[in-house]
XYZ file of N, CA and C in Angstrom:
378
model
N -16.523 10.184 4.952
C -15.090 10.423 5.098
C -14.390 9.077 5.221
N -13.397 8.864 4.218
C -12.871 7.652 4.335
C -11.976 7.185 5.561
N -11.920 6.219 6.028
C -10.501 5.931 7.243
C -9.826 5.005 6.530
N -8.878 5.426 6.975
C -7.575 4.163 6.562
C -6.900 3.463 7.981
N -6.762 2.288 8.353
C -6.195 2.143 9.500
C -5.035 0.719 9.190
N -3.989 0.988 9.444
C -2.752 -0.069 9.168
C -2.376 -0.783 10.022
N -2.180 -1.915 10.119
C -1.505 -2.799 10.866
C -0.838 -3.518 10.211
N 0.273 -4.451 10.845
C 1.017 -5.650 10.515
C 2.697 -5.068 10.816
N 2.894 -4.509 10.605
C 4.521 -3.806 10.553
C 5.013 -4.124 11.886
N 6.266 -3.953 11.894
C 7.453 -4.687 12.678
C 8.899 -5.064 12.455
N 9.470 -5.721 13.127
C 11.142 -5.894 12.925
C 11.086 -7.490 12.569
N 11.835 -7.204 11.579
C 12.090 -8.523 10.606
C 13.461 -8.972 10.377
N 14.026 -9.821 10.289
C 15.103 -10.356 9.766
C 15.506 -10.026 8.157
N 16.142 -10.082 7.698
C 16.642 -9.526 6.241
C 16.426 -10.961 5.611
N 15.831 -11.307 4.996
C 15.139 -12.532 4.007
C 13.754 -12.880 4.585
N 13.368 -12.184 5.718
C 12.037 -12.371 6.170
C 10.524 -11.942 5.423
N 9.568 -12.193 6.086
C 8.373 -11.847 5.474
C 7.556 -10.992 6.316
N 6.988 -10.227 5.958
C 5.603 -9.253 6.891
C 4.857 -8.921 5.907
N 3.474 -9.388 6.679
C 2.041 -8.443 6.021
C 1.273 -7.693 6.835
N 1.244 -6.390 5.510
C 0.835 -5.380 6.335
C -0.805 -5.398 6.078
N -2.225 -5.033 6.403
C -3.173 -4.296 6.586
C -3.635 -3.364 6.579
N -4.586 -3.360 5.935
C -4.966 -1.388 5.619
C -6.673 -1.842 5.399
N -7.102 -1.699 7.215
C -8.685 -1.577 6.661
C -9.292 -0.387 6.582
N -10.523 0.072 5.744
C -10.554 1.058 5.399
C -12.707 1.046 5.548
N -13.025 2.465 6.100
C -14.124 2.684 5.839
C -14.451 3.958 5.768
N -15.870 3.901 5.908
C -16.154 5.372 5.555
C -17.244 5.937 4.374
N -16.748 4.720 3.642
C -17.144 4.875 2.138
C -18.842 4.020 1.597
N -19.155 4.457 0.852
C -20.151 3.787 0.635
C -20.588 2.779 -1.310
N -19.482 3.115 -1.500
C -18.642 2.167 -2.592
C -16.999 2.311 -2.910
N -16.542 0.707 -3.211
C -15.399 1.287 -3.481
C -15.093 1.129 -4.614
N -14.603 2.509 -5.245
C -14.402 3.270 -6.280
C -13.024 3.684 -6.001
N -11.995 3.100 -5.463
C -10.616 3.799 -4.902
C -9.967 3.384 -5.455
N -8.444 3.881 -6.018
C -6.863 3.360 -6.224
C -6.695 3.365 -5.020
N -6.531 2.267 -4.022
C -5.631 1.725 -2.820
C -4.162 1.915 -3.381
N -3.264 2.103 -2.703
C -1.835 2.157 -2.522
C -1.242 2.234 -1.548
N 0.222 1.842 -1.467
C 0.562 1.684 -0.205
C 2.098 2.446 -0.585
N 2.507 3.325 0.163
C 3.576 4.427 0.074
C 4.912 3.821 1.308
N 5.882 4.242 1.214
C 6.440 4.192 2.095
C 7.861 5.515 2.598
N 8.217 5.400 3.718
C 9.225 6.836 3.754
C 10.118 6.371 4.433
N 11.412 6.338 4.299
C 12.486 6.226 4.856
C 13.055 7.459 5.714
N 13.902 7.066 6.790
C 14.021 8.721 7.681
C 15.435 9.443 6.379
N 15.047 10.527 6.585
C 15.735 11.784 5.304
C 15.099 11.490 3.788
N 14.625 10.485 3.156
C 14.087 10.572 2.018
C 12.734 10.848 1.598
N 12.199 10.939 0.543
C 11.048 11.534 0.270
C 9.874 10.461 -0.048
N 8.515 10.876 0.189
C 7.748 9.558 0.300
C 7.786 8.569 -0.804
N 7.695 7.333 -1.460
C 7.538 6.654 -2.437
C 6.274 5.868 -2.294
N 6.230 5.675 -3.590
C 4.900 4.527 -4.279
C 5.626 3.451 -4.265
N 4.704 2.209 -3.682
C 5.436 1.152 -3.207
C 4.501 -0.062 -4.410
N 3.282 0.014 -4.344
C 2.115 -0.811 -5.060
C 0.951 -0.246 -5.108
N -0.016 -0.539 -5.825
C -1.500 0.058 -6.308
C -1.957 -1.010 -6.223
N -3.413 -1.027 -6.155
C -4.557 -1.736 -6.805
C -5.743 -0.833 -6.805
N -6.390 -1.228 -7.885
C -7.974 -0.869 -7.999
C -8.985 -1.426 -7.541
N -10.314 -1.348 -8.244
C -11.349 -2.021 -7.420
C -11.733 -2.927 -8.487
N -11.235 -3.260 -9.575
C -10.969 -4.381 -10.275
C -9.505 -5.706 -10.090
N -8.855 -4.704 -9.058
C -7.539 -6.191 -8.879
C -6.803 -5.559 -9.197
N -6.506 -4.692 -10.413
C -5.450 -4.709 -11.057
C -4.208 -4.051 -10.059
N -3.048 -4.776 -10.860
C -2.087 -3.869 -9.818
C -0.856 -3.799 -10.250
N -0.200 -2.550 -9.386
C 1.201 -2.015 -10.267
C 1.920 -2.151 -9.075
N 3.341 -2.497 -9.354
C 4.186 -2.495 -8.460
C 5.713 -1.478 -8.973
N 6.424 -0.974 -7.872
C 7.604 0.066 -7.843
C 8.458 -1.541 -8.710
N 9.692 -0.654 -9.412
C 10.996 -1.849 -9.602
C 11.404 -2.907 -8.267
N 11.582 -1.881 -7.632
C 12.241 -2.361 -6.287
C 11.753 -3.551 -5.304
N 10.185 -3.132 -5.622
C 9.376 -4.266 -4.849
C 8.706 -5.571 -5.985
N 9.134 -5.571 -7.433
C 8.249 -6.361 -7.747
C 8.719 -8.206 -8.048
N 8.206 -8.800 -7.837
C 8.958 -10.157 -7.674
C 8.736 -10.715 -6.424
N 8.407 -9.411 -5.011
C 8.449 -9.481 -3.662
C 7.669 -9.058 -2.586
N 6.845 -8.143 -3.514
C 5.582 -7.930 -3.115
C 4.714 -8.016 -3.464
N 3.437 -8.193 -2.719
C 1.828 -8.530 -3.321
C 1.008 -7.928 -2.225
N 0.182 -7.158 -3.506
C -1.261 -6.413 -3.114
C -2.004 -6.958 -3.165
N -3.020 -7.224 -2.362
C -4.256 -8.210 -2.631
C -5.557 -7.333 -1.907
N -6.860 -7.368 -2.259
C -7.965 -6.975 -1.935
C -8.902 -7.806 -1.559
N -9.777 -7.594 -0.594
C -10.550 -8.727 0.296
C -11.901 -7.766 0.128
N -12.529 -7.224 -0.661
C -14.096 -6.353 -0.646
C -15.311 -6.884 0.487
N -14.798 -7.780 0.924
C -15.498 -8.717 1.802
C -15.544 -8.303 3.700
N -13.962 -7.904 3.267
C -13.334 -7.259 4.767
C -13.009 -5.543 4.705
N -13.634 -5.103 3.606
C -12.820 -4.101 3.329
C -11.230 -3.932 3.568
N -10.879 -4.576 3.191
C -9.368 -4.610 3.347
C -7.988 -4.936 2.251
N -7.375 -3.904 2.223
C -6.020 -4.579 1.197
C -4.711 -4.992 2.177
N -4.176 -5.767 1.301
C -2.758 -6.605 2.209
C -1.882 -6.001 1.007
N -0.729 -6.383 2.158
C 1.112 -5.837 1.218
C 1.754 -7.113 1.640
N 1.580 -8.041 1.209
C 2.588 -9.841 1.662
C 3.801 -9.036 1.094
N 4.818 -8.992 2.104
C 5.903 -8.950 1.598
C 7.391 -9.667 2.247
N 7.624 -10.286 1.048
C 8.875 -11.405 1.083
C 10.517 -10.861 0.871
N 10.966 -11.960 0.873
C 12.562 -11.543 0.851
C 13.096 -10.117 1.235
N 12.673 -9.635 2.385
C 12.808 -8.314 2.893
C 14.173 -7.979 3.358
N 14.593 -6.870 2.151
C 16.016 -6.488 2.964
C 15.906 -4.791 3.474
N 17.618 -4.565 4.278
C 17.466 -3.349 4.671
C 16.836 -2.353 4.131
N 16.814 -1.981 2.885
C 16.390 -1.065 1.818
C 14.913 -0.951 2.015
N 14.138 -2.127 2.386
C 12.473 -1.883 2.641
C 12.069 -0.860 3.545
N 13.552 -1.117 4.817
C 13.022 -0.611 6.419
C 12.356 0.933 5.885
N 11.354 1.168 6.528
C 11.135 2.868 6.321
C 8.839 2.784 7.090
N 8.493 4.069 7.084
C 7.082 4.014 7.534
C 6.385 3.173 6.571
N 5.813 2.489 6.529
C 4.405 2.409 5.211
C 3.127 3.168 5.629
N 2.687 3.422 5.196
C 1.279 4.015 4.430
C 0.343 3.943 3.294
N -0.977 3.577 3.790
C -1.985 2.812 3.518
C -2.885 4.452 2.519
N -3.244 4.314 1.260
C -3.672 5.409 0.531
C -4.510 5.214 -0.199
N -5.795 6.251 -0.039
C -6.765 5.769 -0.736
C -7.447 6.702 -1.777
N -7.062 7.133 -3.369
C -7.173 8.403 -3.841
C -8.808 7.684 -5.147
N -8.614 8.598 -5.778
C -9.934 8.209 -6.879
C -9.262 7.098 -8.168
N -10.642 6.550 -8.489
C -10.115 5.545 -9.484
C -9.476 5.996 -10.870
N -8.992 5.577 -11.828
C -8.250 6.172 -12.648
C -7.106 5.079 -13.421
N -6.990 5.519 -14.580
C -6.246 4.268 -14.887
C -4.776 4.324 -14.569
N -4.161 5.404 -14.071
C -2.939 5.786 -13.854
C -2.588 4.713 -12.286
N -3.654 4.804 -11.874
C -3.476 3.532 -10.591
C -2.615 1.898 -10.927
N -3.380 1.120 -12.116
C -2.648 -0.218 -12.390
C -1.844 0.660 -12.887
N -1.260 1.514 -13.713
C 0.126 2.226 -14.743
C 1.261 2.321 -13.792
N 0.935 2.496 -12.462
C 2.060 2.678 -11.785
C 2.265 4.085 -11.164
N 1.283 4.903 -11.678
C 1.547 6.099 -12.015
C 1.126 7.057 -10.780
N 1.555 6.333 -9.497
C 1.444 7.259 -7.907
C 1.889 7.845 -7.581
N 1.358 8.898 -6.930
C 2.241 9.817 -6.448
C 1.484 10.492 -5.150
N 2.161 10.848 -4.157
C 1.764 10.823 -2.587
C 0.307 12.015 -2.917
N 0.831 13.183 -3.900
C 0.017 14.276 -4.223
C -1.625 13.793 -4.735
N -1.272 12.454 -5.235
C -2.732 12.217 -6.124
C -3.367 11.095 -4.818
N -3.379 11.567 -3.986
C -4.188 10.471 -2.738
C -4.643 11.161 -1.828
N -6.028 11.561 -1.739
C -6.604 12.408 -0.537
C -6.183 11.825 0.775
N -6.557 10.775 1.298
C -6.919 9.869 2.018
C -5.777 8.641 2.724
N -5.482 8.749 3.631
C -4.519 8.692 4.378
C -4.218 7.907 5.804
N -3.492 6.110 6.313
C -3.870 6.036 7.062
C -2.711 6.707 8.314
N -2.648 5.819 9.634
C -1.140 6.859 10.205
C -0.278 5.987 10.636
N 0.188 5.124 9.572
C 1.742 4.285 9.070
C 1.473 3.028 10.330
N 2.486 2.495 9.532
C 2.844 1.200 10.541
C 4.774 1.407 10.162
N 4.925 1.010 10.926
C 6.621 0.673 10.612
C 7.263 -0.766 10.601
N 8.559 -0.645 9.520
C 8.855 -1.791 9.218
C 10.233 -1.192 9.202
N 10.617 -2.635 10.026
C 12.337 -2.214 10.422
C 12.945 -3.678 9.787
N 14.307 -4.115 9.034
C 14.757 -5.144 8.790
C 16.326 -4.895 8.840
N 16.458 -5.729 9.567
C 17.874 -5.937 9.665
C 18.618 -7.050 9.423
């Protein structure tokens, strides 16, 4: 059974930076689309970034230029470096870990196609 567990989130300044954490076990290869979701209070969850277990990676419009996914197979762990943070970021993140597939680098996430689930960190910017 996979775990997902998140850290890094917090209150940031609006041009600031935070990285988030998502270590993950359970597993006994990884074979996962990692992604990282996020929810704002009243809106519906979004796909924020992907990666596979080759690197590859897709990013939302909104975040790309400003965020980075990176994978550490070493630590079991993926990061979300994320820069120039304005109000529009603030909302939960969530750390997601569904089957491999090429729709993962495509961009092509969606909260439905991810079993696996960690229980958020929050990111506030003002």
């Amino acid at each position: 059974h996979v775990q997902l567990v998140e850290s890094g989130g917090g209150s940031v300044q609006a041009g600031g930076s935070l990285r988030l954490s998502c270590a993950a076990s359970g597993y006994t290869r990884w074979t996962y689309c990692m992604a990282w979701f996020r929810q704002a209070p009243g809106k519906e969850r979004e796909g924020v970034a992907a990666i596979d277990n080759e690197g590859l990676t897709s990013y939302a419009d909104s975040v790309k230029g400003r965020f980075t996914f990176a994978l550490d197979l070493r630590k079991d762990t993926v990061y979300l470096e994320m820069n120039n943070l304005t109000a529009d970021d603030t909302a939960m993140y969530y750390c997601a870990a569904g089957p491999a597939g090429q729709y993962c680098y495509r961009g092509d996430i969606r909260p439905s196609g991810f079993g696996h689930w960690g229980q958020g960190t929050q990111v506030t910017v003002s």
